PDB file of C-alpha atoms in Angstrom:
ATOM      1  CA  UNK A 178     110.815  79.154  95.477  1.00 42.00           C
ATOM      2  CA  UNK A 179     107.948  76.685  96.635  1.00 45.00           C
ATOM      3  CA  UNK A 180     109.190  77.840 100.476  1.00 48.00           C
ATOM      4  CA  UNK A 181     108.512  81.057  99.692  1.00 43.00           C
ATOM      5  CA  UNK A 182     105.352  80.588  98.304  1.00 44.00           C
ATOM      6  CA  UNK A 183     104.196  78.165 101.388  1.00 47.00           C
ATOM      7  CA  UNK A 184     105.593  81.249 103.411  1.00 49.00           C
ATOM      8  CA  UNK A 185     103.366  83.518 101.978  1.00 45.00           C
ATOM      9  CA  UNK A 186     100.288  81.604 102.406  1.00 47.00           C
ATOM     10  CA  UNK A 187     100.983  80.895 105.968  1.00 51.00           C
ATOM     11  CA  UNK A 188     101.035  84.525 106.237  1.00 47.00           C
ATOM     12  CA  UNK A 189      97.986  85.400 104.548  1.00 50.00           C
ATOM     13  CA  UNK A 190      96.021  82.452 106.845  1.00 52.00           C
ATOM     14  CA  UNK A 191      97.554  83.836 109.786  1.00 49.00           C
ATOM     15  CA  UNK A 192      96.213  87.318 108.417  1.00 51.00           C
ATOM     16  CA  UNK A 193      92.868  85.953 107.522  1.00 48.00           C
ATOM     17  CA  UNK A 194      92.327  84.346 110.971  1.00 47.00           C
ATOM     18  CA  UNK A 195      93.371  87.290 113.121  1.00 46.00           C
ATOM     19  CA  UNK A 196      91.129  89.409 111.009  1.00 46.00           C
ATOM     20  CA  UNK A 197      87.732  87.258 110.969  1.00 44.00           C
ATOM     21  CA  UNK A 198      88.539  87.262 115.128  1.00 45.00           C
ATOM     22  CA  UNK A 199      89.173  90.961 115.407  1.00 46.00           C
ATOM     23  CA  UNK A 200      85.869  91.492 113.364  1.00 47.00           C
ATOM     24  CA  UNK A 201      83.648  89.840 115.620  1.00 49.00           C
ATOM     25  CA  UNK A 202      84.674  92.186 118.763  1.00 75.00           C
ATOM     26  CA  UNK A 203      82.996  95.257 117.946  1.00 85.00           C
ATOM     27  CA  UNK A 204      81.148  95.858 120.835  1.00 89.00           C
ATOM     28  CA  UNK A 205      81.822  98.853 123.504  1.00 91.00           C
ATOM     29  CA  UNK A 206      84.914  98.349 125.716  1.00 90.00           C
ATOM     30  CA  UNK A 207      87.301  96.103 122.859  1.00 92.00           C
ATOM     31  CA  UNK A 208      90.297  97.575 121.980  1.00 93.00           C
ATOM     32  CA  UNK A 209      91.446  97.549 117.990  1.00 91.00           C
ATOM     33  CA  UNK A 210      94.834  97.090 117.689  1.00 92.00           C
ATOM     34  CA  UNK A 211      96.050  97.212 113.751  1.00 90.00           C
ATOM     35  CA  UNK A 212      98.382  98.501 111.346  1.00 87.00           C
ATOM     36  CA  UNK A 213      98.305  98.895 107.358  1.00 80.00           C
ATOM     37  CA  UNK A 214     101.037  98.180 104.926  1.00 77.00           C
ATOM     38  CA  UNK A 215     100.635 101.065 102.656  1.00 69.00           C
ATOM     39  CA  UNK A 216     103.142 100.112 100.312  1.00 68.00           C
ATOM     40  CA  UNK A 217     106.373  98.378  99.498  1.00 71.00           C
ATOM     41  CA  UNK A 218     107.977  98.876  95.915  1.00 74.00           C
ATOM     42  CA  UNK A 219     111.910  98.209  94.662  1.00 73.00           C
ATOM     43  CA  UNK A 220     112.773  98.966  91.374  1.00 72.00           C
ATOM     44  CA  UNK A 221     115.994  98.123  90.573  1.00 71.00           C
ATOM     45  CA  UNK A 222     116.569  99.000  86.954  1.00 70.00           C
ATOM     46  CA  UNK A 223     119.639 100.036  85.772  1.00 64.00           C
ATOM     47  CA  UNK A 224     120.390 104.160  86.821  1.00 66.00           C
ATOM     48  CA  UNK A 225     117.493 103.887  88.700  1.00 69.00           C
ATOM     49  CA  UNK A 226     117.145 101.732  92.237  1.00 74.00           C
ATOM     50  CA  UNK A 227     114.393 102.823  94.454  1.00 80.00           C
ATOM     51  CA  UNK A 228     112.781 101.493  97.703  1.00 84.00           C
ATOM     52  CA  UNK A 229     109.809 102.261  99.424  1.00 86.00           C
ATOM     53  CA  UNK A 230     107.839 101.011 102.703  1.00 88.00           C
ATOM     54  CA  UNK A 231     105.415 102.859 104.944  1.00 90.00           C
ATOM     55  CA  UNK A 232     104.024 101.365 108.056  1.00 90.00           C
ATOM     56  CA  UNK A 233     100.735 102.839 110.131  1.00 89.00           C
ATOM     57  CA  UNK A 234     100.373 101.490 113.359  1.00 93.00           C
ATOM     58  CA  UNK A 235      96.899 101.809 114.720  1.00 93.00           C
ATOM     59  CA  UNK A 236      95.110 101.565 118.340  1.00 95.00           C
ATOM     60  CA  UNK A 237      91.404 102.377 119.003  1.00 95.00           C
ATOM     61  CA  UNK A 238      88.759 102.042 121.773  1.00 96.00           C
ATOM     62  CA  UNK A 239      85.219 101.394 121.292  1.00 95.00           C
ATOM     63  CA  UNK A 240      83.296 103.644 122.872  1.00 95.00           C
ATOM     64  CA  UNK A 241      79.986 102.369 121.381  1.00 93.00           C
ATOM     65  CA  UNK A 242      79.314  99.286 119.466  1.00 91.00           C
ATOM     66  CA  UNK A 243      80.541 100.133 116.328  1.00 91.00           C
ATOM     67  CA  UNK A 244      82.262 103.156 116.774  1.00 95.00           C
ATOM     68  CA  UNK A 245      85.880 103.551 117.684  1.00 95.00           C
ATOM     69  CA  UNK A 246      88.061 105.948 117.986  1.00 97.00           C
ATOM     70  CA  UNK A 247      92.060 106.305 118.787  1.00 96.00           C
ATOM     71  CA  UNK A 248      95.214 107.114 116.812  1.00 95.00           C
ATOM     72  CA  UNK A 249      97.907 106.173 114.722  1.00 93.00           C
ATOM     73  CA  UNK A 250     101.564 106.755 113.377  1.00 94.00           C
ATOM     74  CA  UNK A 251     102.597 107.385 109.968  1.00 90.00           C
ATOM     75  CA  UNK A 252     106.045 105.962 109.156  1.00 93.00           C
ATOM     76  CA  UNK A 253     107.520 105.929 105.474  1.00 92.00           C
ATOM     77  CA  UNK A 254     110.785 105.548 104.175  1.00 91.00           C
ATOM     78  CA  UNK A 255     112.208 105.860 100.629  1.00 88.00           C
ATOM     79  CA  UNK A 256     115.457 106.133  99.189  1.00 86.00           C
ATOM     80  CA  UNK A 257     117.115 105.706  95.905  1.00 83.00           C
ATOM     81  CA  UNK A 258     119.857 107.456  94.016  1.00 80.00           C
ATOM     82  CA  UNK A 259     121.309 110.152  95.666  1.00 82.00           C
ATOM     83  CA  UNK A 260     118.441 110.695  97.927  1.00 85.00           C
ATOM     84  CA  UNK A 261     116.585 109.737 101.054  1.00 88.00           C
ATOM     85  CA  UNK A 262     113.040 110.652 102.478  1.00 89.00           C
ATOM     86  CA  UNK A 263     111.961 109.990 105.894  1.00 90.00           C
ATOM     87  CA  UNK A 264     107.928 110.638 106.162  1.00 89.00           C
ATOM     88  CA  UNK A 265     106.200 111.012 109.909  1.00 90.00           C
ATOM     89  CA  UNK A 266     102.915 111.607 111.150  1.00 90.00           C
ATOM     90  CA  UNK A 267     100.441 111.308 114.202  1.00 91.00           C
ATOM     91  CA  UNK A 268      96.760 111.590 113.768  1.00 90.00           C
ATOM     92  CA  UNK A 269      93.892 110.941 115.666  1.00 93.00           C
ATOM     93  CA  UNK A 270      91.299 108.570 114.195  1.00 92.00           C
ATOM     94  CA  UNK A 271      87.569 107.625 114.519  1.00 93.00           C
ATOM     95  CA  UNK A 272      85.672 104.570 112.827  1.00 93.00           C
ATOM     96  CA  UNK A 273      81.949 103.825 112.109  1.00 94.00           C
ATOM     97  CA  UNK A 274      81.264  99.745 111.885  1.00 90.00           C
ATOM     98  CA  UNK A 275      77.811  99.934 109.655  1.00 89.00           C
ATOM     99  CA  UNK A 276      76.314  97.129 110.805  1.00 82.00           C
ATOM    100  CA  UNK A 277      73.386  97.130 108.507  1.00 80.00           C
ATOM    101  CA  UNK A 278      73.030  93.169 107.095  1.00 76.00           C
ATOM    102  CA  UNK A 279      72.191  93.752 103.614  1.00 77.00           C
ATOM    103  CA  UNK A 280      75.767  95.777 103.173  1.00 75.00           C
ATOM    104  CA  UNK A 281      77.926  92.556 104.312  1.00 73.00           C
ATOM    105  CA  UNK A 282      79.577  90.761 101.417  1.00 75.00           C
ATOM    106  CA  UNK A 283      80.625  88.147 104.276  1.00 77.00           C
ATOM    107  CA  UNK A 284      78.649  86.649 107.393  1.00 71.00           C
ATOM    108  CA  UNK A 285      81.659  87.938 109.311  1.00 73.00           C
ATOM    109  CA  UNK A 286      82.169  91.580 107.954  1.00 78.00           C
ATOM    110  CA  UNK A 287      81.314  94.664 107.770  1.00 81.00           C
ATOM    111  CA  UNK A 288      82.097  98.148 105.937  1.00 88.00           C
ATOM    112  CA  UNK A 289      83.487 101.091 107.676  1.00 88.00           C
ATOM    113  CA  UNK A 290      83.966 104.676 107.505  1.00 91.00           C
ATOM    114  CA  UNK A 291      87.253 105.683 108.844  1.00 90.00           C
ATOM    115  CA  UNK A 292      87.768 109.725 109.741  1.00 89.00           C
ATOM    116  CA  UNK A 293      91.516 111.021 110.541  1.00 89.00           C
ATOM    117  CA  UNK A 294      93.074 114.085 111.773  1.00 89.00           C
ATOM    118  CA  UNK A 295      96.251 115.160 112.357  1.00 88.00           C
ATOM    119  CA  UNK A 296     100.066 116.345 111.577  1.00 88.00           C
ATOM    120  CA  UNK A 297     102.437 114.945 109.206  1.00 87.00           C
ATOM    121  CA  UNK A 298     106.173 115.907 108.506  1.00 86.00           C
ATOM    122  CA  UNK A 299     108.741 114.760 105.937  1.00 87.00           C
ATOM    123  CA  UNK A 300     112.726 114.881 105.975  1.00 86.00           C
ATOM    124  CA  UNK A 301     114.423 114.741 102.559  1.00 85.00           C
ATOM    125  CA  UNK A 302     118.137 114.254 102.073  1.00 84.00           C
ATOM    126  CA  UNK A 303     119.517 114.883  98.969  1.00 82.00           C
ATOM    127  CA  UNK A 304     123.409 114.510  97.307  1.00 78.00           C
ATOM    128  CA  UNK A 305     124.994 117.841  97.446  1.00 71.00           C
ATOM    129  CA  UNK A 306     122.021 119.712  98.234  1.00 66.00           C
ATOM    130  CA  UNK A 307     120.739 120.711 102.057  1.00 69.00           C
ATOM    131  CA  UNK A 308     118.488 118.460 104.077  1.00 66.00           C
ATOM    132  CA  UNK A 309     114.899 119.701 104.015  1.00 67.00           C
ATOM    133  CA  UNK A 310     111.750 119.465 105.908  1.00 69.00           C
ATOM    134  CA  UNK A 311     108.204 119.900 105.389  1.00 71.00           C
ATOM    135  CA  UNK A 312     105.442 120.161 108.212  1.00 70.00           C
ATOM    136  CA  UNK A 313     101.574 119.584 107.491  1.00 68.00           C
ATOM    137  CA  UNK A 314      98.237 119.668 108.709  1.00 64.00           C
ATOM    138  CA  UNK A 315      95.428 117.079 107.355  1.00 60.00           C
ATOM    139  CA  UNK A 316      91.775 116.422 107.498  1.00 57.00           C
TER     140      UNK A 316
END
């Protein structure tokens, strides 16, 4: 248990560091290279195991200081009982760094609005039932 624990806060450092150093590079010409977590969940109770993870990749140019804009993947898996759902998605992306001084909590940060556009699709597989698949389009 106490490696695990020492595990995890070697990965939050590690996260910590490569974030406060990715922060400082806002300026025109940096790339942003990124991804976000959204969200990992088991539950294992009895009649009722589920898992879920989705991953989003991200890339982005600055074109000005402060302002970036590229794309990302949407990736997402969960399964459980009987079932199975693939989720997929590409969208384009822009951000806005405000760089204002009284809006940083930190010396080294700085809020952002983050615009996205793009298509999504899911694949659902389901005991004794036809695979289906949905198709979007989102702002």
């Amino acid at each position: 248990m106490k490696k695990a624990y020492a595990m995890l806060l070697g990965c939050m450092g590690l996260m910590l560091f490569v974030n406060n150093k990715a922060q400082a590079q806002l300026q025109k010409g940096n790339m942003l290279i990124g991804a976000d977590l959204m969200g990992m969940s088991a539950d294992f109770q009895s009649g009722n195991t589920t898992f879920n993870l989705s991953l989003n990749p991200k890339v982005a140019w600055f074109i000005r200081d402060n302002v970036a804009i590229g794309g990302m993947v949407n990736l997402g898996l969960t399964t459980g009982d009987g079932f199975t759902t693939f989720s997929y998605g590409v969208s384009a992306l822009g951000r806005y760094y405000i760089s204002d001084p009284q809006t940083q909590l930190l010396r080294q940060s700085r809020f952002l609005l983050e615009g996205q556009v793009g298509i999504m699709g899911q694949n659902k597989k389901v005991d004794c039932a036809p695979n289906t698949t949905n198709n979007g389009l989102g702002v």
